[in-house]
Tab-separated table of C-alpha atoms in Angstrom:
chain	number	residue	atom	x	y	z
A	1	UNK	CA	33.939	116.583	70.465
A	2	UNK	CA	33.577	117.011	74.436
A	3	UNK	CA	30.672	114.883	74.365
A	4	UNK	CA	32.586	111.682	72.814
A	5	UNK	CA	35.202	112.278	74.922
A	6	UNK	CA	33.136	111.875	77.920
A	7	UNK	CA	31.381	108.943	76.572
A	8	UNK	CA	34.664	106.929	75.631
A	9	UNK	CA	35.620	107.946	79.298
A	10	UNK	CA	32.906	107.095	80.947
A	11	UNK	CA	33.276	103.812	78.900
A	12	UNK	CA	36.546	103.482	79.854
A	13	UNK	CA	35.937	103.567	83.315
A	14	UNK	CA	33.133	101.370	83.604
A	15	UNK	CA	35.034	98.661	82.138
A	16	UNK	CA	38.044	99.045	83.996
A	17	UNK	CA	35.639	98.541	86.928
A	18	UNK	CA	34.419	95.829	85.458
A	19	UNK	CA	37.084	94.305	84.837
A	20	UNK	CA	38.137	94.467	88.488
A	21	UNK	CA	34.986	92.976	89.977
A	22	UNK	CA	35.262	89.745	87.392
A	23	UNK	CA	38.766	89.653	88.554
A	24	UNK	CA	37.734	89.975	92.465
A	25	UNK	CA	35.241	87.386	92.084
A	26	UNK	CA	37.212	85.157	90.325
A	27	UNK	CA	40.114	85.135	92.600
A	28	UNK	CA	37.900	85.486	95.854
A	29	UNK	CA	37.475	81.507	96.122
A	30	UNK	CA	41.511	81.169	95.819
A	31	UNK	CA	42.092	83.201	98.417
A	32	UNK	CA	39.215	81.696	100.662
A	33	UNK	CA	40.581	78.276	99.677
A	34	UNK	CA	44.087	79.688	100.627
A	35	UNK	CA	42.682	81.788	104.510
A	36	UNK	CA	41.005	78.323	105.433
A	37	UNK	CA	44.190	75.856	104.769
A	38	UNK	CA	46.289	78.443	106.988
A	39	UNK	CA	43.583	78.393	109.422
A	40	UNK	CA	43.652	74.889	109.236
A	41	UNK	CA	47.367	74.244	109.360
A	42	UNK	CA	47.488	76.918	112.189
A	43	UNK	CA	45.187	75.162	114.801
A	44	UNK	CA	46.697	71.752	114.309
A	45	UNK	CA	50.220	73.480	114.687
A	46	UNK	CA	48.892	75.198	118.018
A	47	UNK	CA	47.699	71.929	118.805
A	48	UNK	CA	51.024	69.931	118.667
A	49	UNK	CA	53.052	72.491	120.565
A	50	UNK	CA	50.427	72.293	123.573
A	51	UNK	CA	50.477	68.756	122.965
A	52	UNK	CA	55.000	68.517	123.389
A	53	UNK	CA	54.841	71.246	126.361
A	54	UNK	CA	52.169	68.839	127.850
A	55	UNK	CA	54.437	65.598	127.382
A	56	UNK	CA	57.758	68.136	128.371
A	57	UNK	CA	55.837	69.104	131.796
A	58	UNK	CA	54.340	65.058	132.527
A	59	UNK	CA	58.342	63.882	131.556
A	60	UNK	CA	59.827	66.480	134.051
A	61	UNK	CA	57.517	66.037	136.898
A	62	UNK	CA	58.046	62.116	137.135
A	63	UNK	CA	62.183	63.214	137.177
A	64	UNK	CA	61.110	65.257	140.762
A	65	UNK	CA	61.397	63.360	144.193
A	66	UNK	CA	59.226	61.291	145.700
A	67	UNK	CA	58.664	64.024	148.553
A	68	UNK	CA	57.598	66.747	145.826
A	69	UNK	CA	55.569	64.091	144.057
A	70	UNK	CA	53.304	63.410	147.413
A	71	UNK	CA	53.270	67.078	147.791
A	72	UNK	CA	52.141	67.910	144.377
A	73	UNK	CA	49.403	65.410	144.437
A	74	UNK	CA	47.968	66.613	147.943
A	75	UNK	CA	48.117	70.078	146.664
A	76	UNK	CA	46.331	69.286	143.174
A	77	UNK	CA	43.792	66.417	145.264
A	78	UNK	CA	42.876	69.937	147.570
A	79	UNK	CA	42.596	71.896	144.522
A	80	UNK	CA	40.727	69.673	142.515
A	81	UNK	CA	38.316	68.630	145.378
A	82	UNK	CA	37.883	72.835	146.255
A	83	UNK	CA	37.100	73.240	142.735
A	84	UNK	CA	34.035	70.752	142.506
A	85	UNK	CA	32.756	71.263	145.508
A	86	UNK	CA	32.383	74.939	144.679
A	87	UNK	CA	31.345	74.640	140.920
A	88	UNK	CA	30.212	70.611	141.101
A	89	UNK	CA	30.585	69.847	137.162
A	90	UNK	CA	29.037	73.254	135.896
A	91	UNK	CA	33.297	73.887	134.736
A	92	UNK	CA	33.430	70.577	133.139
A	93	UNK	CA	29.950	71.080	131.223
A	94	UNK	CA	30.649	74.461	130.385
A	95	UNK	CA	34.296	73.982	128.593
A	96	UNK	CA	32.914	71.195	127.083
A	97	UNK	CA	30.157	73.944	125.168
A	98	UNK	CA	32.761	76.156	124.242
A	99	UNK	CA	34.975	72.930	122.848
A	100	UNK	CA	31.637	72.171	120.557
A	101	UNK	CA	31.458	75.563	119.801
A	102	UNK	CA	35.100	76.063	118.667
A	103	UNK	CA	36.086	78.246	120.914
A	104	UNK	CA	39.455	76.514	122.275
A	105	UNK	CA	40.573	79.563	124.372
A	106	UNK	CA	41.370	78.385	127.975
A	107	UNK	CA	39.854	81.410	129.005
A	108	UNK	CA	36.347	81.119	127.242
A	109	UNK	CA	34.377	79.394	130.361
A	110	UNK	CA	35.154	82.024	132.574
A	111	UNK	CA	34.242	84.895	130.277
A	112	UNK	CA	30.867	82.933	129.475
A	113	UNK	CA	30.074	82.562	133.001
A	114	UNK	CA	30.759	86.350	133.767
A	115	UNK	CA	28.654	87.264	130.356
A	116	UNK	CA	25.758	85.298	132.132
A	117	UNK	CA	26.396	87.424	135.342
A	118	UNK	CA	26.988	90.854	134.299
A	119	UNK	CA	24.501	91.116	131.117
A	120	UNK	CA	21.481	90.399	133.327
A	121	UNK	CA	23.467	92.866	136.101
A	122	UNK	CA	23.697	95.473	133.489
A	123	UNK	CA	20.246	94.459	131.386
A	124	UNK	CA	18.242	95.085	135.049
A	125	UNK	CA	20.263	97.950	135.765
A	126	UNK	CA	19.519	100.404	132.846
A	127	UNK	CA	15.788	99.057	132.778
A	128	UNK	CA	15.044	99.991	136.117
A	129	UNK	CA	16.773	103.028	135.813
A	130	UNK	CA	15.205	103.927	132.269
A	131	UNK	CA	11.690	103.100	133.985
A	132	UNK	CA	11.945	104.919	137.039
A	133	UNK	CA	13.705	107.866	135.993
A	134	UNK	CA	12.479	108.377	132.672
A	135	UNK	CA	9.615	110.545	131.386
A	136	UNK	CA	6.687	107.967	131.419
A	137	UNK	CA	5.574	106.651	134.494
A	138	UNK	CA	5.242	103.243	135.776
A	139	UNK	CA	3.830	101.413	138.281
A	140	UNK	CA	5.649	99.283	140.872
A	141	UNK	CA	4.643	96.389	139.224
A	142	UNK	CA	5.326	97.148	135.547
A	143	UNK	CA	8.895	98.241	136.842
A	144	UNK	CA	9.305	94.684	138.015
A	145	UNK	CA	7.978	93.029	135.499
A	146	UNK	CA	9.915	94.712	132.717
A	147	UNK	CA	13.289	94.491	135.061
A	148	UNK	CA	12.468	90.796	135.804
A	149	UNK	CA	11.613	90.067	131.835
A	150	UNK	CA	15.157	92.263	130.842
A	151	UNK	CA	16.678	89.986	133.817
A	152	UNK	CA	15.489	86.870	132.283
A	153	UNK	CA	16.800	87.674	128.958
A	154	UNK	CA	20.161	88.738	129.374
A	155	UNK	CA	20.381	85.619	131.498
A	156	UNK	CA	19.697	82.832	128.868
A	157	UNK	CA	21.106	84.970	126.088
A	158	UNK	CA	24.569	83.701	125.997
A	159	UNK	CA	23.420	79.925	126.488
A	160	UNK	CA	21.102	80.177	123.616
A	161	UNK	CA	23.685	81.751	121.134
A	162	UNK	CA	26.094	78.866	122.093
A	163	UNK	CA	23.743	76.351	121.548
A	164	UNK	CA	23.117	77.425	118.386
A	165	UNK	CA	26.490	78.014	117.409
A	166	UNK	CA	27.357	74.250	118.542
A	167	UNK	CA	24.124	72.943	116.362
A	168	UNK	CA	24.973	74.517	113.197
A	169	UNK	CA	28.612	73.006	114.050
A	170	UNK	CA	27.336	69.727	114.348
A	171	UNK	CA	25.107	69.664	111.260
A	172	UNK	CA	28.060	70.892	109.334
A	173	UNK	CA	29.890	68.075	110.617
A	174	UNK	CA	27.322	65.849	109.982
A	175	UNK	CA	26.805	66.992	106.559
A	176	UNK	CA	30.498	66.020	105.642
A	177	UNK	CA	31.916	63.148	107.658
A	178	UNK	CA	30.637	60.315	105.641
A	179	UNK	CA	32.547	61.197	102.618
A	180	UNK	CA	35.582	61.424	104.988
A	181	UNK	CA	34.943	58.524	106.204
A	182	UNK	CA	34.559	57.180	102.536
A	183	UNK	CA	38.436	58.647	101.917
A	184	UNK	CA	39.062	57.319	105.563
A	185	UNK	CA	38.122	53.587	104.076
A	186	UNK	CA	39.915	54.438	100.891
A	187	UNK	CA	43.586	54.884	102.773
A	188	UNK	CA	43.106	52.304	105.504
A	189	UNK	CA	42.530	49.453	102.783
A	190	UNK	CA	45.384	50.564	101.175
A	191	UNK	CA	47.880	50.244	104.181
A	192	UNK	CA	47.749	53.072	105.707
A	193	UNK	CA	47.930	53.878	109.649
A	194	UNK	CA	44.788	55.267	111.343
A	195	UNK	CA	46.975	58.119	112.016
A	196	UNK	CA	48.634	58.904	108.998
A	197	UNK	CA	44.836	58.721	107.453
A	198	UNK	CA	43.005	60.895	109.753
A	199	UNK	CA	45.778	63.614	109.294
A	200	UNK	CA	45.674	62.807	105.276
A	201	UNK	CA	42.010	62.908	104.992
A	202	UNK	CA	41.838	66.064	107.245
A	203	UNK	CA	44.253	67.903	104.328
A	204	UNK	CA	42.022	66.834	101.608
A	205	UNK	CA	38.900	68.090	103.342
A	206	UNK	CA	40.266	71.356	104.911
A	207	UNK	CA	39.058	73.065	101.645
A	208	UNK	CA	35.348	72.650	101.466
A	209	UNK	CA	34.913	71.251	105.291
A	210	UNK	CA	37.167	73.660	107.683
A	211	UNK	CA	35.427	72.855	111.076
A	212	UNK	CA	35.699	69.156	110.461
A	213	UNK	CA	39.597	69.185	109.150
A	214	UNK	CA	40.300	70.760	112.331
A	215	UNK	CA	39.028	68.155	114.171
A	216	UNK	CA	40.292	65.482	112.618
A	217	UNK	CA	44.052	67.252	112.325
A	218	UNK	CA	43.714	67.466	116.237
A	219	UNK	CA	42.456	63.800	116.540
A	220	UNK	CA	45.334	63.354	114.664
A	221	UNK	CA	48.255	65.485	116.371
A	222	UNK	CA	46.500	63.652	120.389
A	223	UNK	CA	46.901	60.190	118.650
A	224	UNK	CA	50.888	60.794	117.432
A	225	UNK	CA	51.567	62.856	120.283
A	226	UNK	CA	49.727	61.256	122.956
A	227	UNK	CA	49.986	57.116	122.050
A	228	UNK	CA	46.764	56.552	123.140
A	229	UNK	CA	44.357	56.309	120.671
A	230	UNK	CA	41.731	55.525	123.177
A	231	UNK	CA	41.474	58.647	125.318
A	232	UNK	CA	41.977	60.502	122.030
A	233	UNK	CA	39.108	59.213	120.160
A	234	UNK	CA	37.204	59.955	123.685
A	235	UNK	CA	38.319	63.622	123.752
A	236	UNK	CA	37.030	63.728	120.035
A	237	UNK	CA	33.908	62.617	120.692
A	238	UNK	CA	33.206	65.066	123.611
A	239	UNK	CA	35.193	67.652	121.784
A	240	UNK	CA	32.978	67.241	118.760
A	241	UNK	CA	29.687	66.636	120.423
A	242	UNK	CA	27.664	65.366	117.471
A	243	UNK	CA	26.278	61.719	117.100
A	244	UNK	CA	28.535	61.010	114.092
A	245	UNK	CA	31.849	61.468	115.890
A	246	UNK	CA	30.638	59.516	119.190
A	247	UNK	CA	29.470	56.776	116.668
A	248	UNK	CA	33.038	56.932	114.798
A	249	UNK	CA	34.751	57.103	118.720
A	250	UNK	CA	33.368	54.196	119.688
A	251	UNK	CA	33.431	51.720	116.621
A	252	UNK	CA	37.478	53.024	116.634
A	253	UNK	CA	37.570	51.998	120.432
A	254	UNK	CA	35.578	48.721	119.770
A	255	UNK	CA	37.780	47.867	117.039
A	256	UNK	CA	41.085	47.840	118.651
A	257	UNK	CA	39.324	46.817	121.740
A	258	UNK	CA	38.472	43.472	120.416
A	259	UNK	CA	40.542	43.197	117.303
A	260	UNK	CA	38.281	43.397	114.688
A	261	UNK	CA	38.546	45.221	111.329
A	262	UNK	CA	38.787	48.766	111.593
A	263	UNK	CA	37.933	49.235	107.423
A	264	UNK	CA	34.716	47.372	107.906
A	265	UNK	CA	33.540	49.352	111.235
A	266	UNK	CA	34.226	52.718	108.804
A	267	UNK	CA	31.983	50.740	106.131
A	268	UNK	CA	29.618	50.515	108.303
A	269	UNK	CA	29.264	53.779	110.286
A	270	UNK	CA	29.480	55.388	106.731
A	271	UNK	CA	26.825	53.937	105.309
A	272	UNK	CA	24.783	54.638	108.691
A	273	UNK	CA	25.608	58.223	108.873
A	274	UNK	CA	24.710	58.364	105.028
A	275	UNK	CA	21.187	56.725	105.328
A	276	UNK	CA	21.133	59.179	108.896
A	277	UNK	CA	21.795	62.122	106.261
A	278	UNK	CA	19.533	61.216	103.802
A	279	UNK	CA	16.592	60.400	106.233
A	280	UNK	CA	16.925	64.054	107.919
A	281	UNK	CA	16.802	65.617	104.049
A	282	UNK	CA	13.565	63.705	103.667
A	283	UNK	CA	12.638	65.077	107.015
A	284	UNK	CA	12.889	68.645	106.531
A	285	UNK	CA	12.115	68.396	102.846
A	286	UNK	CA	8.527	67.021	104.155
A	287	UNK	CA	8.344	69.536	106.756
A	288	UNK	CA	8.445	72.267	104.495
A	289	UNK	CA	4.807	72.231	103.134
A	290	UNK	CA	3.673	72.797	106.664
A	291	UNK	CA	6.293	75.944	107.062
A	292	UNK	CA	4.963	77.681	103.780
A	293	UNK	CA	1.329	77.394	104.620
A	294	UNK	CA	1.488	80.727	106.689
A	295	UNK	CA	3.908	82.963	104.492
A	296	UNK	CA	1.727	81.817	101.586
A	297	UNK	CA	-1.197	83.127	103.325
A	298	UNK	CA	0.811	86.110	104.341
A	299	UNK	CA	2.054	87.075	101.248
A	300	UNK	CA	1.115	85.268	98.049
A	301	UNK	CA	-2.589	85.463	98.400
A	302	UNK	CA	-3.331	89.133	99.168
A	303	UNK	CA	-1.286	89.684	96.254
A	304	UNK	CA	-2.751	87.363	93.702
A	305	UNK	CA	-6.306	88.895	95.367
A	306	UNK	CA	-5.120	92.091	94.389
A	307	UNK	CA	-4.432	91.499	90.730
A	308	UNK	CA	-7.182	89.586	90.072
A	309	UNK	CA	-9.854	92.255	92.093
A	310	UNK	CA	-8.271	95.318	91.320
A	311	UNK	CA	-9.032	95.134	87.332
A	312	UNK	CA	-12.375	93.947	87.720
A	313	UNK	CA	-13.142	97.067	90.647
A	314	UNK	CA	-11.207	99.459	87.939
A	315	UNK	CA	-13.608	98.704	85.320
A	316	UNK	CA	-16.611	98.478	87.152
A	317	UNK	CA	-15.976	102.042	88.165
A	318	UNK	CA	-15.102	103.412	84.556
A	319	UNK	CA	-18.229	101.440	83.438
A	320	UNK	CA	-20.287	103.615	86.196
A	321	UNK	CA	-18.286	106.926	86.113
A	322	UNK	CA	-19.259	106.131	81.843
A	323	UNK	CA	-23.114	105.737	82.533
């Protein structure tokens, strides 16, 4: 009687459990869905309010004197002329990474430029120490080898994980801007203001394409807030980085430049960036041969050799052990 008991427990429990993981992995995409459109709505909101405190600060400093206004402009002409000639454009380049990157904190060029100064400081420190005070001994030259190799490391560590943070960015934008643009087309032919459309399109798309419905709500928020829709398709394009928004930037800019139609300029740079998506599948789809060659060799044939060998070398050797 113990023993069903336990079983019926035990059975219990196991589908209670379950239970609870179809449950989990039914609602996980829900609440996904649900963390990204916060996220989204969150960025574009931080957006607008740096965008009104921006317009507050330009509105109150035209209200100041015309004294305060020559002084402000000497002091920020000094500044700005101190800055480059100590840093040239290295500032400049380097916010523009972290804005391709995603990282929007003000603060994130000056922490990457100390990571790039104090992980080779600290790399070189604990491998010359390690070599010269440790156990093993090493000669003058392996110590600066290892401490120049450790160096060299820590130094283009950082740069390589942004740039690889900023490519998979891109291809992800890549990957889903021409259907945006497709919904893009969609509200524009039917009346809709480039504004209201970008914003529009950016809700629809915050679900399955986060990184790009950011963009677009911020394109969006610089464009109301701002008025000019030039400089804020240009800070989208650098923002952005990737070949589809600088195409997109300047067939917007062209557009209302020289009057032309802005629905058949989004025709048209869709069906680009489509055939551009489609030739870079075919691309890596014909690279892959190549790539499996070696894990083929690797792997798969020292394993079909062994079950093809192995029975033939068992029997032989019952067939002699029989004799």
């Amino acid at each position: 009687m113990f023993d069903e008991q336990t079983d019926h427990m035990i059975i219990l429990v196991v589908s209670a459990i379950a239970a609870m993981v179809s449950f989990v992995a039914l609602a996980l995409p829900y609440l996904n869905r649900n963390e990204k459109k916060e996220h989204y709505k969150t960025v574009i909101e931080k957006k607008r309010k740096a965008l009104f405190e921006q317009t507050k600060e330009s509105v109150a400093t035209r209200g100041q004197n015309k004294g305060d206004k020559s002084l402000s402009a000497k002091e920020t002409l000094a500044f700005i002329f101190t800055v480059q000639k100590l840093f040239g454009q290295l500032g400049e380049k380097v916010r523009d990474q972290m804005l391709q990157a995603g990282i929007r904190d003000p603060k994130a060029p000056f922490k990457y430029l100390m990571a790039r100064l104090l992980i080779p400081l600290f790399l070189i420190t604990f491998t010359w120490l390690a070599m010269v005070f440790g156990q093993r001994e090493f000669t003058p030259v392996q110590v600066m080898l290892g401490v120049g190799i450790m160096g060299a490391a820590g130094f283009f560590l950082p740069p390589i994980l942004i740039k690889n943070h900023i490519i998979k960015r891109q291809e992800e934008i890549n990957l889903t801007f021409p259907d945006a643009l497709d919904m893009m087309l969609i509200c524009v032919q039917g009346g809709i203001g480039l504004e209201q459309t970008i914003l529009r399109v950016g809700d629809e798309v915050a679900e399955h394409a986060p990184t790009l419905a950011e963009e677009l709500g911020i394109l969006a928020a610089e464009m109301g807030m701002l008025n000019d829709r030039r400089s804020a398709l240009q800070d989208f394009a650098r923002r952005v980085g990737s070949g589809a928004a600088k195409s997109f930037a300047t067939a917007m800019i062209q557009a209302e430049q020289y009057g032309t139609s802005i629905s058949g300029a989004m025709r048209v740079i869709s069906d680009e960036l489509r055939d551009q998506r489609m030739a870079n599948a075919e691309s890596k789809a014909a690279s892959l041969p190549p790539k499996l060659t070696v894990p083929m060799i690797l792997f798969f044939l020292p394993a079909l050799f062994i079950v093809i060998l192995v029975p033939a070398y068992l029997s032989a050797v019952a067939a002699g052990v029989g004799q």
